[in-house]
CSV table of C-alpha atoms in Angstrom, one decimal:
chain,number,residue,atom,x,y,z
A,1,UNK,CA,98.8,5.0,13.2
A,2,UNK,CA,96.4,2.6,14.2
A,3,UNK,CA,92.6,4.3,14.7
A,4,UNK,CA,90.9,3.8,18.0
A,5,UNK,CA,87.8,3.7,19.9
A,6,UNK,CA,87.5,5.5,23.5
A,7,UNK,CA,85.0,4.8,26.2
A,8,UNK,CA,85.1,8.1,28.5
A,9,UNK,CA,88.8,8.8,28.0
A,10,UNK,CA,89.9,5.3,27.7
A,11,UNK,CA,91.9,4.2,24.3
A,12,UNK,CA,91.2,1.1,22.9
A,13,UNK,CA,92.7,-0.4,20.0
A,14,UNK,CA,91.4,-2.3,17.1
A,15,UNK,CA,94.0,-4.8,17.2
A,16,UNK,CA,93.9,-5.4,21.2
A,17,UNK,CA,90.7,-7.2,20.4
A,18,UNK,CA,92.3,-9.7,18.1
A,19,UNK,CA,95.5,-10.3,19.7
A,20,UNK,CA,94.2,-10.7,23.3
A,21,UNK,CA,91.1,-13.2,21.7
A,22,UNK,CA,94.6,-15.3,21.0
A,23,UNK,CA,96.0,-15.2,23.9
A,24,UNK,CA,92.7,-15.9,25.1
A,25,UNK,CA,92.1,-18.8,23.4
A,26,UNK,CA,95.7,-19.8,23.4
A,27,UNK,CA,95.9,-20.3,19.3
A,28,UNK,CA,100.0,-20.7,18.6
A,29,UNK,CA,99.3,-22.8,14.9
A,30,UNK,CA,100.9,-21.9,12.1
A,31,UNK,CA,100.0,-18.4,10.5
A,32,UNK,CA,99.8,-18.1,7.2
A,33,UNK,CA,103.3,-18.2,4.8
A,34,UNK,CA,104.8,-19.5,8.3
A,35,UNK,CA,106.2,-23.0,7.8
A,36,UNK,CA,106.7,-24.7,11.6
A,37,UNK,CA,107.4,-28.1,12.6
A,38,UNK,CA,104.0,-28.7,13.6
A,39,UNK,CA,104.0,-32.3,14.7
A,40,UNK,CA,107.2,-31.5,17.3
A,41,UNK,CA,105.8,-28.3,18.3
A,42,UNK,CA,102.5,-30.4,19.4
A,43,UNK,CA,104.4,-33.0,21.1
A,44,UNK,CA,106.6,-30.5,23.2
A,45,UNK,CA,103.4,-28.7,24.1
A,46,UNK,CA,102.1,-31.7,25.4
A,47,UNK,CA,104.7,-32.4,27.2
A,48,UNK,CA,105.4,-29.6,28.9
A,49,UNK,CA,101.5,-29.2,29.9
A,50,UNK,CA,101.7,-32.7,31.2
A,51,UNK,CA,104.8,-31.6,33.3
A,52,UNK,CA,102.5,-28.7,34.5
A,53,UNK,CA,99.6,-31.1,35.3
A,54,UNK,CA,101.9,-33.1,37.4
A,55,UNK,CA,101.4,-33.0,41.3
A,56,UNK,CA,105.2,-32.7,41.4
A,57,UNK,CA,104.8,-29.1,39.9
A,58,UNK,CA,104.6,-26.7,43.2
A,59,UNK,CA,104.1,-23.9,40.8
A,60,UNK,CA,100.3,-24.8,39.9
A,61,UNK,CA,98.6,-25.5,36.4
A,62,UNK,CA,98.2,-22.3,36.4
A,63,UNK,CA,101.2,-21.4,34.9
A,64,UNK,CA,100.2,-23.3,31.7
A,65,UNK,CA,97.5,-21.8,31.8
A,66,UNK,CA,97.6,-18.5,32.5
A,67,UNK,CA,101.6,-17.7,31.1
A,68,UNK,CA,103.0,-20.5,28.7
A,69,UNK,CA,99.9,-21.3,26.8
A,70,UNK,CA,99.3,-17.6,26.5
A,71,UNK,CA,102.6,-16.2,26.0
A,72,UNK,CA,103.0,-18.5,22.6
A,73,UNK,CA,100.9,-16.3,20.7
A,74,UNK,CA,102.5,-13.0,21.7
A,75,UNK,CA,105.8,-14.3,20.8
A,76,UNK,CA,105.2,-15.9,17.6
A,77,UNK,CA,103.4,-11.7,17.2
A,78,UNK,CA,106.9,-10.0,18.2
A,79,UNK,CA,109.0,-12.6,16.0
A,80,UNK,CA,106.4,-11.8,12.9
A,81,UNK,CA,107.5,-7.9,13.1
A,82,UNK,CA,111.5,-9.0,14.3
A,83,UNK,CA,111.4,-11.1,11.4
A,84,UNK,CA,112.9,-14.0,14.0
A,85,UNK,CA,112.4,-18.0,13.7
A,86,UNK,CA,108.7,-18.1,14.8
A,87,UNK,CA,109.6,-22.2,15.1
A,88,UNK,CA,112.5,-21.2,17.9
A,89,UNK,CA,110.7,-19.1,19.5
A,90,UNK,CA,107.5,-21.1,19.9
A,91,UNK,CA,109.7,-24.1,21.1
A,92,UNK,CA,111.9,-21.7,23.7
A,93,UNK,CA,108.6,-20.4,25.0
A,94,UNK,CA,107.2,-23.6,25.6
A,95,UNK,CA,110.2,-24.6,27.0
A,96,UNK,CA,111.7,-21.6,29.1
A,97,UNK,CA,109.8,-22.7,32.4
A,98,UNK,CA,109.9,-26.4,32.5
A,99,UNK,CA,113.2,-27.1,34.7
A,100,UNK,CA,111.2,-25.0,37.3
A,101,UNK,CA,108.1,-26.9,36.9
A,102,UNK,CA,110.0,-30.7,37.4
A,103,UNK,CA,111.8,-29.5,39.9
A,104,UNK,CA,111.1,-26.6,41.9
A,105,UNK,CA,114.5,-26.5,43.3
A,106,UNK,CA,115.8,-25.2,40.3
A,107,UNK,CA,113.5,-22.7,40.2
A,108,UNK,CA,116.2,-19.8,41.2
A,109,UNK,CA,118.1,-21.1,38.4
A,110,UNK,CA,115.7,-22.2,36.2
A,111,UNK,CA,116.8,-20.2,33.3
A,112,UNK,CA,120.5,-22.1,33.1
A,113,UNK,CA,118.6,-25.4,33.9
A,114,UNK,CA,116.0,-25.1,31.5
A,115,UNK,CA,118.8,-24.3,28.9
A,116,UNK,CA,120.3,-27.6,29.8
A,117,UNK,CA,116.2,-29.3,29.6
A,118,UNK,CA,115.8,-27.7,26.4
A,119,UNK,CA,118.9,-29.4,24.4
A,120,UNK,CA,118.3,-33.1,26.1
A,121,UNK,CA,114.8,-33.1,25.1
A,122,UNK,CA,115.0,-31.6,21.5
A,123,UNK,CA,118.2,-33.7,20.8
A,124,UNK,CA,115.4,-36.8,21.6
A,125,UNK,CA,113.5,-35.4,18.4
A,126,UNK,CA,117.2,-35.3,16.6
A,127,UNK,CA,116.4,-31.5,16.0
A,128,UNK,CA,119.1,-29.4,14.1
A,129,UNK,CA,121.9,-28.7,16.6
A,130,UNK,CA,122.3,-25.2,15.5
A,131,UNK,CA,118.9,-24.6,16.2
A,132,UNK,CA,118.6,-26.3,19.6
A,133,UNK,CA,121.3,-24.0,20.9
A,134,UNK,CA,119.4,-21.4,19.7
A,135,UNK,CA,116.7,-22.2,21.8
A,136,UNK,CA,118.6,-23.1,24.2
A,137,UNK,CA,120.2,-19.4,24.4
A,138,UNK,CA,116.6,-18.1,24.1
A,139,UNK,CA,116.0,-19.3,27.3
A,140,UNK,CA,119.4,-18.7,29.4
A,141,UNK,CA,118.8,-15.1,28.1
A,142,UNK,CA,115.1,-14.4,29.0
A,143,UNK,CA,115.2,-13.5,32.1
A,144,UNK,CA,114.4,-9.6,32.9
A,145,UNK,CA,116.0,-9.5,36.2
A,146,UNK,CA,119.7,-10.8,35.3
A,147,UNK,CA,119.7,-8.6,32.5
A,148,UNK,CA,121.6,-11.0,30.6
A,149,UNK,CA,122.8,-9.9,27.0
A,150,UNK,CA,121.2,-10.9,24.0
A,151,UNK,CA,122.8,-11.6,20.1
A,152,UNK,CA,119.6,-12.7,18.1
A,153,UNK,CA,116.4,-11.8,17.5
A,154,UNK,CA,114.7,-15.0,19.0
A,155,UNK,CA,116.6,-13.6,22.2
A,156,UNK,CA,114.8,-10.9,22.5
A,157,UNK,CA,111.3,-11.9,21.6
A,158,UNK,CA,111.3,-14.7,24.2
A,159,UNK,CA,112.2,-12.1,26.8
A,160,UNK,CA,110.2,-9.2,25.7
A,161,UNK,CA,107.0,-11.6,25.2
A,162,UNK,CA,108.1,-13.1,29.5
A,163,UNK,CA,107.7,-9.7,30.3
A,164,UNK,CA,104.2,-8.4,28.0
A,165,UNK,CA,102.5,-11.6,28.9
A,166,UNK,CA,102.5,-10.4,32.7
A,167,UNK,CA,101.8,-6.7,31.0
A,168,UNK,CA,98.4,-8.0,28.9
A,169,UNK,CA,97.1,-10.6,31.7
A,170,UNK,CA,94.7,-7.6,33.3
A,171,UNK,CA,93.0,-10.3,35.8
A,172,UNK,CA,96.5,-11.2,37.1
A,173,UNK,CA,97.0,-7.6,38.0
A,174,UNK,CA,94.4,-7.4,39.9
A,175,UNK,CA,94.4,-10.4,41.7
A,176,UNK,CA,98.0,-9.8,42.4
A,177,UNK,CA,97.3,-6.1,43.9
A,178,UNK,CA,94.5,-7.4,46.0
A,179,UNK,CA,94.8,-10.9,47.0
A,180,UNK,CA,98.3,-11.7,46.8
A,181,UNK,CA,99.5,-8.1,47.4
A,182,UNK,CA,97.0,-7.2,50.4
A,183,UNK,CA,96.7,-3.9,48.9
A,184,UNK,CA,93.5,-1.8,49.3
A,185,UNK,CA,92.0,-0.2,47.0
A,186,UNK,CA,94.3,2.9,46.1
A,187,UNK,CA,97.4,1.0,46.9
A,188,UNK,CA,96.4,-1.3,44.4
A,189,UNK,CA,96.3,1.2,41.9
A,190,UNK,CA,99.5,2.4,42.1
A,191,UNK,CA,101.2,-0.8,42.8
A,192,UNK,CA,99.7,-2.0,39.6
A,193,UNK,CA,101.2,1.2,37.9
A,194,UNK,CA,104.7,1.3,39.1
A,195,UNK,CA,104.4,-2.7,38.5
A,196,UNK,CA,103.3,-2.1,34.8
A,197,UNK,CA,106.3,0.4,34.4
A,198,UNK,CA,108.7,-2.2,35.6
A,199,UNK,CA,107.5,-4.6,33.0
A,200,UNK,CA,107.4,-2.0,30.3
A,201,UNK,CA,111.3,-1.2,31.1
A,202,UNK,CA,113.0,-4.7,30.5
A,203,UNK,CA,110.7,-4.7,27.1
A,204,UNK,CA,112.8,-4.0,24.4
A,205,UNK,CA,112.6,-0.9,22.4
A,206,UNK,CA,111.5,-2.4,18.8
A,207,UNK,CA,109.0,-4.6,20.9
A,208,UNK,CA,107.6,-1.5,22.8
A,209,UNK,CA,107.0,0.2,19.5
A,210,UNK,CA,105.2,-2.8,18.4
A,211,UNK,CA,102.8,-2.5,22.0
A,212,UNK,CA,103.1,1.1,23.1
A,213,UNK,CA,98.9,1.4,21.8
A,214,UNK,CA,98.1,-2.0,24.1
A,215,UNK,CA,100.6,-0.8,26.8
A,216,UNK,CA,98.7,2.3,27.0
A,217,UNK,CA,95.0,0.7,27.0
A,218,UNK,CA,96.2,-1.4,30.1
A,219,UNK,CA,97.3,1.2,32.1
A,220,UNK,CA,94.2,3.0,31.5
A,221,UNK,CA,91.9,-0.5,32.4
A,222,UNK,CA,94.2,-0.9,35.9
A,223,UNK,CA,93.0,2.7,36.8
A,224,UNK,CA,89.8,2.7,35.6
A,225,UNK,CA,87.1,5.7,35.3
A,226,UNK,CA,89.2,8.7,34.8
A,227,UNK,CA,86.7,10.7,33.3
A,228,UNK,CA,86.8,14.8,33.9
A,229,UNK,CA,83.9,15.1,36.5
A,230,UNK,CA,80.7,17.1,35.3
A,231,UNK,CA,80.4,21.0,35.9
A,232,UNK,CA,76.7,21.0,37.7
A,233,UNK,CA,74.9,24.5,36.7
A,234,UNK,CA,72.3,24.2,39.1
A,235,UNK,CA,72.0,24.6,42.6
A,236,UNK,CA,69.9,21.2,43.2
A,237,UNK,CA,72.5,19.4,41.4
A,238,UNK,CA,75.2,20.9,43.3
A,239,UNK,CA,73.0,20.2,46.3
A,240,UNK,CA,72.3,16.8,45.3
A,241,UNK,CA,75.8,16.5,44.4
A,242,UNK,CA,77.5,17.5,47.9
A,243,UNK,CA,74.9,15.4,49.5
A,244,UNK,CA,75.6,12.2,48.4
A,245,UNK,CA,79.3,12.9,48.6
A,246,UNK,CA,79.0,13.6,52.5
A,247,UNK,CA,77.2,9.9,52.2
A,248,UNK,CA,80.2,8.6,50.6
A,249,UNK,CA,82.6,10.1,52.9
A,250,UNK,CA,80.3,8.8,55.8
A,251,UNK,CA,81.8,5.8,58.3
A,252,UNK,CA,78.5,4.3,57.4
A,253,UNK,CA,79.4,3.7,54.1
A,254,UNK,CA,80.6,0.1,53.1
A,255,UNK,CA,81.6,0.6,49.9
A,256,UNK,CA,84.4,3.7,50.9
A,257,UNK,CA,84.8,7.1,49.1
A,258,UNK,CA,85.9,5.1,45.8
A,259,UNK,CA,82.2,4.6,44.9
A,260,UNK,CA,81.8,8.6,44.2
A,261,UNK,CA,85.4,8.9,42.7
A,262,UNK,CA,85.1,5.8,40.5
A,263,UNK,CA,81.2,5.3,39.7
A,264,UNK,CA,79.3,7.8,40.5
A,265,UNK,CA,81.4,10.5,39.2
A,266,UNK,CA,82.3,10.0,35.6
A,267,UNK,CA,79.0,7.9,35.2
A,268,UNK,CA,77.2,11.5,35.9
A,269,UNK,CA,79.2,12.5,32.9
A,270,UNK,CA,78.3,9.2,30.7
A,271,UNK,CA,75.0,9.6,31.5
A,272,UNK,CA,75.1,13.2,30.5
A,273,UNK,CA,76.5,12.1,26.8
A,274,UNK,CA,74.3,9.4,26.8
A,275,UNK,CA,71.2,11.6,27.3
A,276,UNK,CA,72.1,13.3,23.6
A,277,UNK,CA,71.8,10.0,22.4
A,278,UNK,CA,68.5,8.9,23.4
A,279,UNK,CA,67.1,12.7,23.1
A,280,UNK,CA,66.6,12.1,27.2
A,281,UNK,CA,65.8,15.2,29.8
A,282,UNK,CA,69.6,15.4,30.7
A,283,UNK,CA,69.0,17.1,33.9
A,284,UNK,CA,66.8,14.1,35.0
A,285,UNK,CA,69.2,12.1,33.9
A,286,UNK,CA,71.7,14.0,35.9
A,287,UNK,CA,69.8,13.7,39.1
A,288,UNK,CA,68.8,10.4,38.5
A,289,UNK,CA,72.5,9.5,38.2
A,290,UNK,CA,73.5,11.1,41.5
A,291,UNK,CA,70.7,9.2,43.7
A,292,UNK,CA,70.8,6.1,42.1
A,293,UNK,CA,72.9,4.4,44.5
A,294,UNK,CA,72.3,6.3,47.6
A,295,UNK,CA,70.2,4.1,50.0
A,296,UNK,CA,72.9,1.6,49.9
A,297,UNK,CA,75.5,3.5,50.5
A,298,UNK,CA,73.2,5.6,53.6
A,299,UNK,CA,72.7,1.5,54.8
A,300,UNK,CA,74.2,-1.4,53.2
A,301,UNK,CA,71.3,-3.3,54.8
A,302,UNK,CA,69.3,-2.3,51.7
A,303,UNK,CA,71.6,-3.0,49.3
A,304,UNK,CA,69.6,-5.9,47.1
A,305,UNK,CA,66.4,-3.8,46.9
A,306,UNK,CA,68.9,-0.4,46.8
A,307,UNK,CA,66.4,0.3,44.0
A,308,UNK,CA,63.2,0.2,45.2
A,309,UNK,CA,64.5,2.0,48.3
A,310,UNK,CA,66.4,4.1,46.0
A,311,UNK,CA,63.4,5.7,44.3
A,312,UNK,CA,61.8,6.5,47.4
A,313,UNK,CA,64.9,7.8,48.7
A,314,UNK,CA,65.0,10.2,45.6
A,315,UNK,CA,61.1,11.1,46.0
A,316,UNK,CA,61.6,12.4,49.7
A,317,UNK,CA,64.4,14.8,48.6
A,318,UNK,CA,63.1,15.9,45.4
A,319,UNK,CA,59.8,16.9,46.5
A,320,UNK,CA,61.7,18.6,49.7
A,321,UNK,CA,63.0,20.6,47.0
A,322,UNK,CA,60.3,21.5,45.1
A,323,UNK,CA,61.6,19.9,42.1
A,324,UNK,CA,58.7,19.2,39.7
A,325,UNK,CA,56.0,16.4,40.2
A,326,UNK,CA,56.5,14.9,37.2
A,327,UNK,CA,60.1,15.3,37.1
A,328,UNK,CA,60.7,13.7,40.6
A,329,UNK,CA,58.8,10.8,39.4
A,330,UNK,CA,60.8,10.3,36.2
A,331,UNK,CA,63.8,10.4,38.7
A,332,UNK,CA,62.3,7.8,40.7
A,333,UNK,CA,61.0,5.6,38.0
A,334,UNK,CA,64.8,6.0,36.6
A,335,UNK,CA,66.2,4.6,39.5
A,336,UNK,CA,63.5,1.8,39.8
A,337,UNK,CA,64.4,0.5,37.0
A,338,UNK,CA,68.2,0.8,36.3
A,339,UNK,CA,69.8,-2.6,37.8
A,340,UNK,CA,71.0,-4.9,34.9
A,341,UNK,CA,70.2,-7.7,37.5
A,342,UNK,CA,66.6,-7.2,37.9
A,343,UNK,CA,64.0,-7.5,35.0
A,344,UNK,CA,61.7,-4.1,34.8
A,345,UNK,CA,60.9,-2.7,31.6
A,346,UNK,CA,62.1,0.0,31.0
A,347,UNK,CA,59.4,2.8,29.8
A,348,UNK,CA,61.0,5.9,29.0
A,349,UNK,CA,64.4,7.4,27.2
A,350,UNK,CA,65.5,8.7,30.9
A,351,UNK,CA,65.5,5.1,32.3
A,352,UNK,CA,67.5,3.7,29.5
A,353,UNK,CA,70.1,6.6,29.5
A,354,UNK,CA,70.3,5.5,33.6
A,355,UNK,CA,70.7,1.4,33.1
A,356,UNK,CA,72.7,2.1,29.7
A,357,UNK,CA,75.1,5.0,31.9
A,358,UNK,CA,75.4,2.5,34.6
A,359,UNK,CA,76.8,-0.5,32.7
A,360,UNK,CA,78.9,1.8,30.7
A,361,UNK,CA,80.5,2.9,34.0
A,362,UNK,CA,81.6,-0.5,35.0
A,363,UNK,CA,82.8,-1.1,31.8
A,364,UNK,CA,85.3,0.7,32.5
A,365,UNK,CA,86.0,0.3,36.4
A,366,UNK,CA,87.6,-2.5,36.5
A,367,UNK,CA,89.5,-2.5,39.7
A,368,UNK,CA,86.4,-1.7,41.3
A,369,UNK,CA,84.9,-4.7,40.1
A,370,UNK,CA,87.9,-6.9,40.6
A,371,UNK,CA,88.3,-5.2,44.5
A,372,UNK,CA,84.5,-6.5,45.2
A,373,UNK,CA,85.5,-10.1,43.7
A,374,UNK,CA,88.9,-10.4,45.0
A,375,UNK,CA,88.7,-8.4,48.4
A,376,UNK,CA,85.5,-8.0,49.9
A,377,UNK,CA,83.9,-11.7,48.5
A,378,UNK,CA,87.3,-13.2,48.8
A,379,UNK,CA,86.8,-15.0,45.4
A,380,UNK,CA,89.9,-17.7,44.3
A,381,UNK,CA,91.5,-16.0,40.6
A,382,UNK,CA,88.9,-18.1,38.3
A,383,UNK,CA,86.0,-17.0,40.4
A,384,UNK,CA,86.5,-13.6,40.4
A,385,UNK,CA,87.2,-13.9,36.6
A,386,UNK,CA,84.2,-15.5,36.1
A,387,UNK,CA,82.1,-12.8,38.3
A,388,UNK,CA,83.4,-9.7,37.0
A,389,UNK,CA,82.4,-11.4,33.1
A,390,UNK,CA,79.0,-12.4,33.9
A,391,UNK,CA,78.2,-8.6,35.4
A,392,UNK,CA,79.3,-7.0,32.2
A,393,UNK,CA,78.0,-9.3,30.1
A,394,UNK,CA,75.3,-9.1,31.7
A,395,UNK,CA,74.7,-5.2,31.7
A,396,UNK,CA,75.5,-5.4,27.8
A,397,UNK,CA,72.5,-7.7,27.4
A,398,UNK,CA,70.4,-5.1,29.2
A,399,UNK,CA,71.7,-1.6,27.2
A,400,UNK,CA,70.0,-0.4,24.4
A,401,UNK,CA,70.9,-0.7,20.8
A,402,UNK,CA,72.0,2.6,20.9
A,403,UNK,CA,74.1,1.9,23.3
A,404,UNK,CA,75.3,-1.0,22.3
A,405,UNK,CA,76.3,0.2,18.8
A,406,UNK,CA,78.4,3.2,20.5
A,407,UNK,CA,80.1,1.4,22.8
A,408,UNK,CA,80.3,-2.4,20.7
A,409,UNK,CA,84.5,-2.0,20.2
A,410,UNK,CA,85.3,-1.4,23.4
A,411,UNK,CA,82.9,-3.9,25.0
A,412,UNK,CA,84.6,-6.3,22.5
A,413,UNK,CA,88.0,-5.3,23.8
A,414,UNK,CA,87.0,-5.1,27.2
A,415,UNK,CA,85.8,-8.7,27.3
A,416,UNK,CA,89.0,-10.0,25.4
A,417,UNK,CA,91.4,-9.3,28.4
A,418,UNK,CA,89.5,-12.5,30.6
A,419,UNK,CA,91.2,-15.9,29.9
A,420,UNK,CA,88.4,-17.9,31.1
């Protein structure tokens, strides 16, 4: 059993890290104790990525980029464990798309076609003939939807690594569900589920075995926060708590109920935990939590000084309350200076504990990250990749060493899932 990390009640994996920093970086060379033909395995690469470079491709670079390149990797993984021909199954991969990429008219039947592809062009490098039908089978058989039966072990990795390529790619979910899908938010959640699950049942059993751990982390990264929500004790809190919910619920609200279900919520409880940590006043903390977003969501107008207007916002209530002086302005000064975006020094344990809570939470709320990128800013796939990095990497550069060092695996893991 392979030991884990967990950031609120999401799993993640040791070995996630290294194998999506792979598929990341697209590394297929040889592994160690793994003899390959290198020399034809570079030339078919380069062929194929021309072919995907070409303007006669209608499917896009893309799909070099972002599923053949990739998928290498995670196939020569699965043939490691199957103990298959980690040579066939590079070349089939690289291979198993092409007659679709020359000619998109094949593209329904690409997998008989690209049999066909396969043998013409590795017969051209006078490769063995045994093993050019093998590929060639690898690739008639791969794909999921004609359920087409297998006889080797190079079979089934090629398939089961078509079907966990589309599994690992988290971006590609999430541009799928909200850009190409036109789902909202919710919808996109569970089409990304039921989507996952469709995957996950054309993998083969030895290869879910082999994934069940990274399976797992990736349905908990498509739902994101699911944290159980905090118990408040007090009546402020609860006060506080029913308050700001009524602002989320509110027409007014441009952000929609998710940003109490999916931030707000289970960051309370971060923030909470983290207040241990930095031996911070957890019930400042608490409150700070609850208010630190609320003048944006009362009027989106104020969003890019939602801080500043933030701390005054929490001021007016407080004092309303009677809550102590000093207190209300630790709750203030908390909010003031929580936004990973703009440079304040941060002075005491309770402001940390609200910027460190803060970037923890979108750490792991993705699709609300990716629904901002992809939805509301309309960003292409690349773009929203690109936007969704640079905010947590750039909250990580803002949280505390204490943080940091409690929450360094999963960051790690977190950030391995972008291709870009």
């Amino acid at each position: 059993m392979l030991s884990s990390g967990t950031i609120g009640d999401l799993f993640v994996v040791p070995d996630m890290i290294m194998i999506l920093e792979k598929l990341r970086l697209g590394d297929y060379g040889m592994r160690k104790g793994i003899r390959m033909d290198t020399a034809l395995i570079t030339a078919i690469s380069k062929l194929v990525e021309h072919a995907c470079a070409s303007e006669q491709n209608k499917i896009g670079y893309e799909i070099w980029k972002y599923h053949i390149k990739p998928m290498v990797p995670l196939a020569q993984e699965l043939a490691g464990v199957q103990k298959a021909d980690e040579e066939i199954v590079t070349l089939a991969v690289l291979l198993h798309d092409l007659a679709g990429i020359e000619d998109f008219s094949q593209r329904k039947l690409h997998h008989s076609f690209g049999a066909q592809r396969a043998r013409e062009i590795l017969a051209g490098y006078q490769y063995p003939i045994d093993k050019i039908e093998l590929v060639a089978q690898c690739i008639f058989n791969h794909r999921a939807d004609l359920n087409l039966p297998k006889q080797s072990p190079e079979e089934y990795c090629v398939a089961d690594a078509d079907m966990l390529i589309n599994i690992v790619d988290i971006p590609s979910l999430f541009y799928d569900s909200y850009h190409q899908e036109h789902l909202g938010f919710a919808e996109g959640k569970t089409w990304r589920q039921s989507t996952l699950e469709l995957y996950w049942g054309h993998v083969s059993m030895i290869s879910q075995a082999q994934f069940l751990d990274r399976f797992n982390l990736v349905k908990r990264l498509s739902l994101g926060n699911d944290r159980e929500p905090y118990s408040f004790t007090s009546d402020l809190e609860r006060t506080l708590a029913d308050l700001v919910k009524k602002a989320c619920l509110s027409e007014k609200n441009a952000y929609g109920y998710g940003i109490w279900e999916n931030h707000i919520a289970p960051m309370v409880t971060i923030a909470n935990e983290l207040a241990q940590l930095h031996s911070a006043d957890a019930e400042v903390v608490r409150i700070a939590t609850l208010l630190h977003d609320l003048s944006s969501i009362e009027d989106y107008s104020k969003a890019k000084e939602h801080h500043i207007h933030g701390a005054q916002r929490a001021r007016g209530l407080l004092r309303e309350a009677g809550y102590p002086v000093k207190k209300t302005e630790l709750v203030a000064q908390c909010i003031l200076h929580h936004r990973a975006s703009v440079l304040m020094q941060k002075l005491t344990a309770e402001e940390q504990c609200l910027a460190d809570a803060d970037a923890v939470a979108h750490m792991g709320d993705l699709p609300s990250l990716f629904f901002v990128a992809y939805d509301k800013q309309g960003m292409t796939f690349e773009e929203g990749q690109r936007w969704v990095k640079q905010k947590l990497e750039r909250d990580w550069q803002k949280m505390s060493e204490i943080a940091k060092h409690r929450y360094a695996e999963q960051y790690a893991g977190i950030m391995s899932c972008f291709s870009i």
